[in-house]
Amino acid sequence: MGIITSISTWLIPCFILIVLSVATWKRVPTYEMFVEGGKDGVKMAFSLLPFLVGMIVSISILRSSGALEAFINLISPILVMIGIPPEIIPLALVRPISGTAALGMTTELISTHGPDSFIGRLASTMQGSTDTTLYILTVYFGAVGIRKMGYALKVGLLADLVGIIASVIVVTLIFG
């Protein structure tokens, strides 16, 4: 375990040193390129702000309006019949929208039910098996000006659905 820790500690600094050495050897103006990249990063961050605010407001409205709880109460009988705990549905619905909100929900589920409970394990597995599809489409596609994102949306949400289903199946099979 000590070797892996040493490698992981030194890997990135060594990589940066190698890149800077090669760039200097090839007479690339490394500092100027670094500053230019920093400027571009700040511009990108400011261009992302409207999209981030829109996502945060949407998530807040969904949670505070009670619509999420009403939907869960509506489908709970079906979920119980097929062996899916209704407590996990908010995570499954919010995960494609926001990673931070999903992480908060995962933390809440784990603190409520315990990390070794079925729900805690399922929440952790679901967190790692899905992605923030709508966040990626809104923020990153919007930042670079991509407007036609229909296929990416369909494939991303399908991948999230497969991740959710697979996490339920795997956790049920392993931890029953």
Coordinates of N, CA, C and O in Angstrom, one line a residue:
M1 N 0.8 -1.2 0.0 CA 0.0 0.0 0.0 C 0.9 1.3 0.0 O 0.5 2.3 -0.6
G2 N 2.0 1.2 0.6 CA 2.9 2.4 0.7 C 3.5 2.7 -0.7 O 3.7 3.9 -1.0
I3 N 3.7 1.7 -1.6 CA 4.2 2.0 -2.9 C 3.2 2.8 -3.7 O 3.5 3.7 -4.4
I4 N 1.9 2.3 -3.6 CA 0.9 3.0 -4.4 C 0.7 4.4 -3.9 O 0.5 5.3 -4.7
T5 N 0.8 4.6 -2.6 CA 0.6 6.0 -2.1 C 1.8 6.9 -2.6 O 1.6 8.0 -3.0
S6 N 3.0 6.3 -2.6 CA 4.1 7.1 -3.1 C 4.0 7.4 -4.5 O 4.3 8.6 -5.0
I7 N 3.6 6.5 -5.3 CA 3.4 6.7 -6.8 C 2.3 7.8 -7.0 O 2.6 8.7 -7.8
S8 N 1.2 7.7 -6.3 CA 0.1 8.7 -6.5 C 0.5 10.0 -6.0 O 0.1 11.0 -6.6
T9 N 1.4 10.1 -5.0 CA 1.8 11.4 -4.5 C 2.8 12.1 -5.5 O 2.7 13.3 -5.7
W10 N 3.6 11.3 -6.2 CA 4.6 11.9 -7.0 C 4.2 11.9 -8.5 O 4.9 12.6 -9.3
L11 N 3.2 11.3 -8.9 CA 2.8 11.1 -10.3 C 2.5 12.5 -11.0 O 3.1 12.8 -12.0
I12 N 1.6 13.3 -10.4 CA 1.3 14.5 -11.0 C 2.4 15.6 -11.0 O 2.7 16.2 -12.0
P13 N 3.1 15.7 -9.9 CA 4.2 16.7 -10.0 C 5.3 16.3 -11.0 O 5.9 17.1 -11.7
C14 N 5.6 15.0 -11.1 CA 6.6 14.5 -12.1 C 6.0 14.8 -13.5 O 6.8 15.2 -14.4
F15 N 4.8 14.5 -13.7 CA 4.2 14.8 -15.0 C 4.3 16.2 -15.4 O 4.7 16.6 -16.5
I16 N 4.0 17.1 -14.5 CA 4.1 18.6 -14.7 C 5.5 18.9 -15.0 O 5.8 19.7 -15.9
L17 N 6.5 18.4 -14.3 CA 7.9 18.7 -14.5 C 8.3 18.2 -15.9 O 9.0 18.9 -16.6
I18 N 7.9 17.1 -16.3 CA 8.2 16.5 -17.6 C 7.6 17.4 -18.7 O 8.3 17.8 -19.7
V19 N 6.4 17.8 -18.6 CA 5.8 18.7 -19.6 C 6.5 20.0 -19.6 O 6.8 20.5 -20.7
L20 N 6.8 20.6 -18.5 CA 7.5 21.9 -18.5 C 8.9 21.8 -19.1 O 9.4 22.6 -19.8
S21 N 9.6 20.7 -18.8 CA 10.9 20.5 -19.3 C 10.9 20.3 -20.8 O 11.7 20.9 -21.5
V22 N 10.0 19.5 -21.3 CA 9.9 19.3 -22.8 C 9.5 20.6 -23.5 O 10.1 21.0 -24.5
A23 N 8.6 21.4 -22.9 CA 8.2 22.6 -23.5 C 9.3 23.6 -23.5 O 9.5 24.4 -24.5
T24 N 10.1 23.7 -22.4 CA 11.2 24.6 -22.3 C 12.3 24.2 -23.3 O 12.9 25.0 -24.0
W25 N 12.5 22.9 -23.5 CA 13.5 22.3 -24.4 C 13.1 22.7 -25.8 O 14.0 23.0 -26.7
K26 N 11.8 22.7 -26.1 CA 11.3 23.0 -27.5 C 11.1 24.5 -27.6 O 10.6 25.0 -28.6
R27 N 11.5 25.3 -26.6 CA 11.4 26.7 -26.6 C 10.0 27.3 -26.8 O 9.8 28.3 -27.4
V28 N 9.1 26.6 -26.1 CA 7.7 27.1 -26.0 C 7.6 28.0 -24.8 O 8.2 27.7 -23.8
P29 N 7.0 29.2 -25.0 CA 6.9 30.1 -23.9 C 5.9 29.6 -22.8 O 4.7 30.0 -22.9
T30 N 6.4 28.8 -21.9 CA 5.6 28.1 -21.0 C 4.8 29.0 -20.1 O 3.6 28.9 -19.8
Y31 N 5.4 30.0 -19.5 CA 4.7 30.9 -18.6 C 3.7 31.7 -19.3 O 2.5 31.8 -18.8
E32 N 3.9 32.2 -20.5 CA 2.9 33.0 -21.3 C 1.8 32.1 -21.6 O 0.6 32.5 -21.6
M33 N 2.1 30.8 -22.0 CA 1.0 29.9 -22.3 C 0.1 29.6 -21.1 O -1.1 29.5 -21.2
F34 N 0.8 29.5 -19.9 CA 0.1 29.2 -18.7 C -0.9 30.4 -18.4 O -2.0 30.2 -18.0
V35 N -0.4 31.6 -18.5 CA -1.2 32.8 -18.2 C -2.3 32.9 -19.2 O -3.5 33.2 -18.8
E36 N -2.1 32.6 -20.5 CA -3.2 32.6 -21.5 C -4.2 31.6 -21.1 O -5.4 31.9 -21.3
G37 N -3.8 30.4 -20.7 CA -4.8 29.4 -20.3 C -5.6 29.8 -19.1 O -6.8 29.5 -19.0
G38 N -4.9 30.5 -18.2 CA -5.7 31.0 -17.0 C -6.7 32.1 -17.4 O -7.8 32.1 -16.9
K39 N -6.4 32.9 -18.3 CA -7.3 33.9 -18.8 C -8.5 33.2 -19.5 O -9.7 33.6 -19.2
D40 N -8.3 32.2 -20.3 CA -9.3 31.5 -20.9 C -10.2 30.7 -19.9 O -11.4 30.7 -20.0
G41 N -9.6 30.2 -18.8 CA -10.3 29.6 -17.8 C -11.3 30.5 -17.1 O -12.4 30.1 -16.7
V42 N -10.8 31.7 -16.8 CA -11.6 32.7 -16.1 C -12.8 33.1 -17.0 O -14.0 33.2 -16.5
K43 N -12.5 33.3 -18.3 CA -13.6 33.6 -19.2 C -14.7 32.5 -19.3 O -15.9 32.7 -19.3
M44 N -14.2 31.2 -19.3 CA -15.1 30.1 -19.3 C -15.9 30.0 -18.1 O -17.1 29.8 -18.1
A45 N -15.3 30.3 -16.9 CA -16.0 30.2 -15.7 C -17.2 31.3 -15.6 O -18.3 31.0 -15.2
F46 N -16.9 32.5 -16.1 CA -17.9 33.5 -16.2 C -19.0 33.2 -17.2 O -20.2 33.5 -16.9
S47 N -18.7 32.5 -18.3 CA -19.7 32.2 -19.2 C -20.6 31.0 -18.7 O -21.7 30.9 -19.2
L48 N -20.1 30.2 -17.8 CA -20.9 29.1 -17.2 C -21.8 29.6 -16.1 O -22.8 28.9 -15.8
L49 N -21.6 30.7 -15.5 CA -22.4 31.2 -14.4 C -23.9 31.2 -14.7 O -24.7 30.7 -13.8
P50 N -24.4 31.7 -15.8 CA -25.9 31.7 -16.0 C -26.4 30.3 -16.0 O -27.5 30.1 -15.5
F51 N -25.7 29.4 -16.6 CA -26.2 28.0 -16.7 C -26.2 27.4 -15.3 O -27.2 26.6 -15.0
L52 N -25.2 27.6 -14.5 CA -25.2 27.1 -13.2 C -26.3 27.6 -12.3 O -26.9 26.9 -11.6
V53 N -26.5 28.9 -12.4 CA -27.6 29.5 -11.6 C -29.0 28.9 -12.0 O -29.8 28.6 -11.2
G54 N -29.2 28.7 -13.3 CA -30.4 28.1 -13.8 C -30.6 26.7 -13.3 O -31.7 26.4 -12.8
M55 N -29.5 25.9 -13.2 CA -29.7 24.6 -12.7 C -30.0 24.6 -11.2 O -30.8 23.8 -10.7
I56 N -29.3 25.5 -10.5 CA -29.5 25.5 -9.0 C -30.9 26.0 -8.7 O -31.6 25.4 -7.8
V57 N -31.4 26.9 -9.4 CA -32.8 27.4 -9.2 C -33.8 26.3 -9.5 O -34.8 26.1 -8.8
S58 N -33.6 25.6 -10.6 CA -34.5 24.5 -11.0 C -34.5 23.4 -9.9 O -35.6 22.9 -9.6
I59 N -33.4 23.0 -9.4 CA -33.3 22.0 -8.4 C -34.0 22.5 -7.1 O -34.8 21.7 -6.5
S60 N -33.8 23.7 -6.7 CA -34.5 24.3 -5.5 C -36.0 24.3 -5.7 O -36.7 23.9 -4.7
I61 N -36.5 24.6 -6.8 CA -37.9 24.7 -7.1 C -38.5 23.2 -7.0 O -39.5 23.0 -6.4
L62 N -37.8 22.3 -7.6 CA -38.3 20.9 -7.6 C -38.4 20.4 -6.2 O -39.4 19.7 -5.8
R63 N -37.4 20.6 -5.4 CA -37.4 20.1 -4.0 C -38.3 20.8 -3.1 O -39.0 20.2 -2.3
S64 N -38.4 22.2 -3.2 CA -39.2 22.9 -2.2 C -40.7 23.0 -2.5 O -41.5 23.2 -1.7
S65 N -41.0 22.7 -3.8 CA -42.4 22.7 -4.2 C -43.2 21.5 -3.7 O -44.4 21.5 -3.6
G66 N -42.5 20.4 -3.3 CA -43.2 19.2 -2.9 C -43.5 18.3 -4.0 O -44.1 17.2 -3.8
A67 N -43.2 18.7 -5.3 CA -43.6 17.9 -6.4 C -42.8 16.6 -6.4 O -43.4 15.5 -6.8
L68 N -41.6 16.6 -5.9 CA -40.8 15.4 -5.9 C -41.4 14.4 -4.9 O -41.5 13.2 -5.2
E69 N -41.8 14.9 -3.7 CA -42.4 14.0 -2.7 C -43.7 13.4 -3.2 O -44.0 12.3 -3.0
A70 N -44.5 14.3 -3.9 CA -45.8 13.8 -4.4 C -45.6 12.7 -5.4 O -46.4 11.7 -5.4
F71 N -44.6 12.9 -6.3 CA -44.4 11.9 -7.3 C -43.9 10.5 -6.7 O -44.4 9.5 -7.1
I72 N -43.1 10.6 -5.7 CA -42.6 9.4 -5.0 C -43.7 8.7 -4.3 O -43.8 7.5 -4.3
N73 N -44.6 9.5 -3.6 CA -45.8 8.9 -3.0 C -46.7 8.2 -4.0 O -47.3 7.1 -3.7
L74 N -46.8 8.7 -5.2 CA -47.6 8.1 -6.2 C -47.1 6.8 -6.7 O -47.8 5.9 -6.9
I75 N -45.8 6.7 -6.9 CA -45.2 5.5 -7.4 C -44.7 4.5 -6.4 O -44.2 3.4 -6.7
S76 N -44.7 4.8 -5.1 CA -44.2 3.9 -4.1 C -44.8 2.5 -4.1 O -44.0 1.6 -3.9
P77 N -46.1 2.3 -4.3 CA -46.6 0.9 -4.3 C -45.9 0.1 -5.4 O -45.6 -1.1 -5.1
I78 N -45.7 0.6 -6.5 CA -45.1 -0.1 -7.6 C -43.7 -0.4 -7.3 O -43.2 -1.5 -7.5
L79 N -43.0 0.5 -6.7 CA -41.6 0.4 -6.4 C -41.4 -0.7 -5.3 O -40.5 -1.6 -5.5
V80 N -42.2 -0.7 -4.3 CA -42.1 -1.7 -3.3 C -42.4 -3.1 -3.9 O -41.7 -4.1 -3.5
M81 N -43.3 -3.2 -4.8 CA -43.6 -4.5 -5.4 C -42.4 -5.1 -6.2 O -42.2 -6.3 -6.2
I82 N -41.6 -4.2 -6.8 CA -40.5 -4.7 -7.6 C -39.2 -4.7 -6.8 O -38.1 -5.0 -7.3
G83 N -39.2 -4.3 -5.5 CA -38.1 -4.4 -4.7 C -37.2 -3.2 -4.7 O -36.0 -3.3 -4.3
I84 N -37.7 -2.0 -5.1 CA -36.8 -0.8 -5.1 C -37.3 0.1 -3.9 O -38.5 0.4 -3.9
P85 N -36.4 0.4 -3.0 CA -36.9 1.3 -1.9 C -37.2 2.7 -2.4 O -36.5 3.3 -3.2
P86 N -38.4 3.2 -2.1 CA -38.8 4.5 -2.5 C -37.9 5.6 -2.1 O -37.8 6.7 -2.8
E87 N -37.2 5.4 -1.0 CA -36.3 6.5 -0.5 C -35.2 6.8 -1.5 O -34.5 7.9 -1.5
I88 N -34.9 5.9 -2.4 CA -33.8 6.1 -3.4 C -34.2 6.9 -4.6 O -33.3 7.4 -5.4
I89 N -35.5 7.0 -4.9 CA -36.0 7.7 -6.1 C -35.5 9.1 -6.2 O -35.2 9.6 -7.3
P90 N -35.6 9.9 -5.1 CA -35.1 11.3 -5.3 C -33.6 11.4 -5.8 O -33.3 12.2 -6.6
L91 N -32.8 10.4 -5.3 CA -31.4 10.4 -5.8 C -31.4 10.0 -7.3 O -30.7 10.6 -8.1
A92 N -32.2 9.1 -7.7 CA -32.2 8.6 -9.1 C -32.7 9.8 -10.0 O -32.2 9.9 -11.1
L93 N -33.6 10.6 -9.5 CA -34.1 11.7 -10.3 C -33.2 12.9 -10.4 O -33.1 13.6 -11.4
V94 N -32.6 13.2 -9.3 CA -31.7 14.4 -9.2 C -30.3 14.1 -9.7 O -29.7 15.0 -10.2
R95 N -29.8 12.9 -9.7 CA -28.5 12.6 -10.1 C -28.2 13.1 -11.5 O -27.1 13.7 -11.8
P96 N -29.1 12.9 -12.5 CA -28.8 13.4 -13.9 C -28.8 14.9 -13.9 O -28.3 15.5 -14.9
I97 N -29.3 15.6 -12.9 CA -29.4 17.0 -13.0 C -28.2 17.7 -12.3 O -27.6 18.6 -12.8
S98 N -27.9 17.2 -11.1 CA -26.8 17.9 -10.3 C -26.1 16.9 -9.5 O -26.7 16.2 -8.6
G99 N -24.8 16.9 -9.7 CA -23.9 16.0 -8.8 C -23.9 16.5 -7.4 O -23.8 15.6 -6.5
T100 N -23.9 17.8 -7.2 CA -23.8 18.3 -5.8 C -25.1 18.0 -5.0 O -25.0 17.5 -3.9
A101 N -26.2 18.2 -5.7 CA -27.5 17.8 -5.0 C -27.6 16.3 -4.7 O -28.0 15.9 -3.7
A102 N -27.1 15.5 -5.7 CA -27.1 14.1 -5.6 C -26.2 13.6 -4.4 O -26.5 12.7 -3.7
L103 N -25.0 14.3 -4.3 CA -24.1 13.9 -3.3 C -24.7 14.3 -1.9 O -24.6 13.5 -0.9
G104 N -25.4 15.4 -1.8 CA -26.1 15.8 -0.6 C -27.2 14.7 -0.2 O -27.4 14.4 0.9
M105 N -27.9 14.3 -1.2 CA -29.0 13.3 -1.0 C -28.3 11.9 -0.6 O -28.9 11.3 0.3
T106 N -27.2 11.6 -1.2 CA -26.5 10.4 -0.8 C -26.0 10.4 0.6 O -26.2 9.5 1.4
T107 N -25.5 11.6 1.0 CA -25.0 11.8 2.3 C -26.2 11.7 3.3 O -26.1 11.0 4.4
E108 N -27.3 12.3 3.0 CA -28.5 12.2 3.8 C -29.0 10.8 4.0 O -29.3 10.3 5.1
L109 N -29.0 10.0 2.9 CA -29.5 8.6 2.9 C -28.6 7.8 3.8 O -29.0 7.0 4.6
I110 N -27.3 8.0 3.6 CA -26.3 7.2 4.4 C -26.4 7.6 5.9 O -26.3 6.7 6.7
S111 N -26.5 8.9 6.2 CA -26.6 9.2 7.6 C -27.9 8.7 8.2 O -28.0 8.4 9.4
T112 N -29.0 8.7 7.4 CA -30.3 8.2 8.0 C -30.3 6.7 8.1 O -30.7 6.2 9.1
H113 N -29.9 6.0 7.1 CA -30.0 4.5 7.1 C -28.7 3.8 7.4 O -28.8 2.5 7.6
G114 N -27.6 4.4 7.4 CA -26.3 3.8 7.7 C -25.6 3.4 6.4 O -26.2 3.0 5.4
P115 N -24.3 3.4 6.4 CA -23.5 3.1 5.2 C -23.5 1.6 4.8 O -23.3 1.3 3.7
D116 N -23.8 0.7 5.8 CA -23.9 -0.7 5.5 C -25.3 -1.2 5.3 O -25.5 -2.4 5.1
S117 N -26.3 -0.3 5.2 CA -27.6 -0.7 5.0 C -27.8 -0.9 3.5 O -27.0 -0.5 2.7
F118 N -28.9 -1.5 3.1 CA -29.2 -1.7 1.7 C -29.3 -0.4 1.0 O -28.8 -0.2 -0.1
I119 N -30.0 0.5 1.6 CA -30.2 1.8 1.0 C -28.9 2.6 0.9 O -28.6 3.3 -0.1
G120 N -28.1 2.5 1.9 CA -26.8 3.2 1.9 C -25.9 2.7 0.8 O -25.2 3.4 0.1
R121 N -25.9 1.4 0.6 CA -25.0 0.7 -0.4 C -25.6 1.0 -1.8 O -24.9 1.3 -2.7
L122 N -26.9 1.0 -1.9 CA -27.6 1.3 -3.2 C -27.3 2.8 -3.6 O -27.0 3.1 -4.7
A123 N -27.4 3.7 -2.6 CA -27.2 5.1 -2.9 C -25.7 5.3 -3.4 O -25.5 6.0 -4.3
S124 N -24.8 4.7 -2.7 CA -23.4 4.8 -3.0 C -23.1 4.2 -4.4 O -22.4 4.8 -5.2
T125 N -23.7 3.1 -4.7 CA -23.5 2.5 -6.0 C -24.1 3.3 -7.1 O -23.6 3.5 -8.2
M126 N -25.3 3.8 -6.9 CA -26.0 4.6 -7.8 C -25.3 5.9 -8.1 O -25.2 6.4 -9.2
Q127 N -24.7 6.5 -7.1 CA -23.9 7.7 -7.2 C -22.7 7.5 -8.1 O -22.4 8.4 -8.9
G128 N -22.1 6.3 -8.1 CA -21.0 6.0 -8.9 C -21.3 5.4 -10.3 O -20.5 5.4 -11.2
S129 N -22.6 5.0 -10.5 CA -23.0 4.4 -11.7 C -23.7 5.3 -12.7 O -24.0 4.9 -13.8
T130 N -24.0 6.5 -12.3 CA -24.7 7.5 -13.2 C -23.9 8.7 -13.3 O -22.9 8.9 -12.6
D131 N -24.3 9.6 -14.2 CA -23.6 10.9 -14.4 C -24.6 12.0 -14.4 O -25.8 11.8 -14.3
T132 N -24.1 13.2 -14.4 CA -24.9 14.4 -14.3 C -25.2 14.9 -15.7 O -24.7 15.9 -16.2
T133 N -26.0 14.1 -16.4 CA -26.3 14.3 -17.9 C -26.8 15.7 -18.2 O -26.3 16.4 -19.1
L134 N -27.9 16.1 -17.5 CA -28.4 17.4 -17.8 C -27.5 18.6 -17.5 O -27.4 19.6 -18.2
Y135 N -26.7 18.4 -16.4 CA -25.7 19.4 -16.0 C -24.7 19.5 -17.1 O -24.3 20.6 -17.6
I136 N -24.2 18.4 -17.6 CA -23.2 18.4 -18.7 C -23.7 19.1 -19.9 O -23.1 19.9 -20.5
L137 N -24.9 18.7 -20.3 CA -25.5 19.3 -21.5 C -25.7 20.8 -21.4 O -25.5 21.5 -22.3
T138 N -26.3 21.2 -20.2 CA -26.6 22.6 -20.0 C -25.3 23.4 -19.9 O -25.2 24.4 -20.6
V139 N -24.4 23.0 -19.1 CA -23.2 23.8 -18.8 C -22.2 23.7 -19.9 O -21.8 24.7 -20.6
Y140 N -21.7 22.5 -20.2 CA -20.6 22.4 -21.2 C -21.1 22.6 -22.6 O -20.4 23.2 -23.4
F141 N -22.2 22.0 -23.0 CA -22.6 22.2 -24.4 C -23.0 23.7 -24.6 O -22.8 24.2 -25.6
G142 N -23.7 24.3 -23.5 CA -24.0 25.7 -23.6 C -22.8 26.6 -23.7 O -22.8 27.6 -24.4
A143 N -21.8 26.2 -23.0 CA -20.6 27.1 -23.0 C -19.9 27.1 -24.3 O -19.3 28.1 -24.7
V144 N -19.9 26.0 -25.0 CA -19.2 26.0 -26.3 C -20.2 26.2 -27.5 O -19.8 26.2 -28.7
G145 N -21.5 26.5 -27.2 CA -22.4 27.0 -28.2 C -23.1 25.8 -29.0 O -23.6 26.1 -30.0
I146 N -23.1 24.6 -28.4 CA -23.8 23.5 -29.1 C -25.3 23.6 -28.8 O -25.7 23.6 -27.6
R147 N -26.1 23.7 -29.8 CA -27.5 23.9 -29.6 C -28.3 22.6 -29.9 O -29.4 22.4 -29.3
K148 N -27.8 21.8 -30.8 CA -28.5 20.6 -31.1 C -28.0 19.5 -30.3 O -26.9 18.9 -30.6
M149 N -28.7 19.2 -29.2 CA -28.2 18.2 -28.2 C -29.2 17.0 -28.0 O -29.1 16.4 -27.0
G150 N -30.1 16.9 -28.9 CA -31.1 15.9 -28.7 C -30.6 14.4 -28.6 O -31.0 13.7 -27.7
Y151 N -29.7 14.0 -29.5 CA -29.1 12.7 -29.4 C -28.3 12.5 -28.1 O -28.4 11.5 -27.5
A152 N -27.5 13.5 -27.8 CA -26.7 13.4 -26.5 C -27.6 13.3 -25.3 O -27.3 12.5 -24.4
L153 N -28.7 14.0 -25.3 CA -29.7 13.9 -24.2 C -30.3 12.5 -24.1 O -30.3 11.9 -23.0
K154 N -30.7 12.0 -25.2 CA -31.3 10.7 -25.2 C -30.3 9.6 -24.7 O -30.6 8.8 -23.9
V155 N -29.1 9.6 -25.3 CA -28.1 8.6 -24.9 C -27.7 8.8 -23.5 O -27.5 7.8 -22.8
G156 N -27.5 10.0 -23.0 CA -27.1 10.3 -21.7 C -28.1 9.8 -20.7 O -27.8 9.2 -19.7
L157 N -29.4 10.1 -20.9 CA -30.4 9.7 -20.0 C -30.6 8.2 -20.0 O -30.9 7.6 -19.0
L158 N -30.5 7.6 -21.2 CA -30.5 6.1 -21.3 C -29.4 5.5 -20.5 O -29.6 4.5 -19.8
A159 N -28.2 6.1 -20.6 CA -27.1 5.5 -19.8 C -27.3 5.7 -18.3 O -27.0 4.8 -17.6
D160 N -27.9 6.8 -17.9 CA -28.3 7.0 -16.5 C -29.3 5.9 -16.1 O -29.2 5.4 -15.0
L161 N -30.3 5.7 -16.9 CA -31.3 4.7 -16.6 C -30.7 3.3 -16.4 O -31.0 2.6 -15.5
V162 N -29.8 3.0 -17.4 CA -29.1 1.7 -17.3 C -28.3 1.6 -16.0 O -28.2 0.6 -15.3
G163 N -27.6 2.7 -15.7 CA -26.8 2.8 -14.4 C -27.7 2.6 -13.2 O -27.3 1.9 -12.3
I164 N -28.8 3.2 -13.2 CA -29.7 3.1 -12.0 C -30.2 1.6 -11.9 O -30.2 1.0 -10.8
I165 N -30.7 1.1 -13.0 CA -31.2 -0.3 -13.0 C -30.1 -1.3 -12.6 O -30.3 -2.2 -11.8
A166 N -28.9 -1.1 -13.2 CA -27.8 -2.0 -12.9 C -27.4 -1.9 -11.4 O -27.1 -2.9 -10.8
S167 N -27.4 -0.7 -10.9 CA -27.0 -0.5 -9.5 C -28.0 -1.2 -8.6 O -27.6 -1.9 -7.6
V168 N -29.3 -1.2 -8.9 CA -30.3 -1.9 -8.1 C -30.1 -3.4 -8.2 O -30.1 -4.1 -7.2
I169 N -29.9 -3.9 -9.4 CA -29.7 -5.3 -9.6 C -28.4 -5.8 -8.9 O -28.4 -6.8 -8.2
V170 N -27.3 -5.1 -9.1 CA -26.0 -5.5 -8.5 C -26.1 -5.5 -7.0 O -25.7 -6.4 -6.3
V171 N -26.6 -4.4 -6.4 CA -26.7 -4.3 -4.9 C -27.6 -5.4 -4.4 O -27.4 -6.0 -3.3
T172 N -28.7 -5.6 -5.1 CA -29.7 -6.7 -4.6 C -29.0 -8.1 -4.7 O -29.1 -8.8 -3.8
L173 N -28.3 -8.3 -5.8 CA -27.6 -9.6 -5.9 C -26.5 -9.8 -4.9 O -26.4 -10.9 -4.3
I174 N -25.7 -8.8 -4.6 CA -24.6 -8.9 -3.7 C -25.0 -8.8 -2.3 O -24.5 -9.6 -1.4
F175 N -25.8 -7.8 -2.0 CA -26.1 -7.5 -0.6 C -27.6 -7.9 -0.2 O -27.9 -7.8 1.0
G176 N -28.4 -8.3 -1.2 CA -29.7 -8.8 -1.0 C -30.5 -8.1 0.1 O -31.3 -8.3 0.7

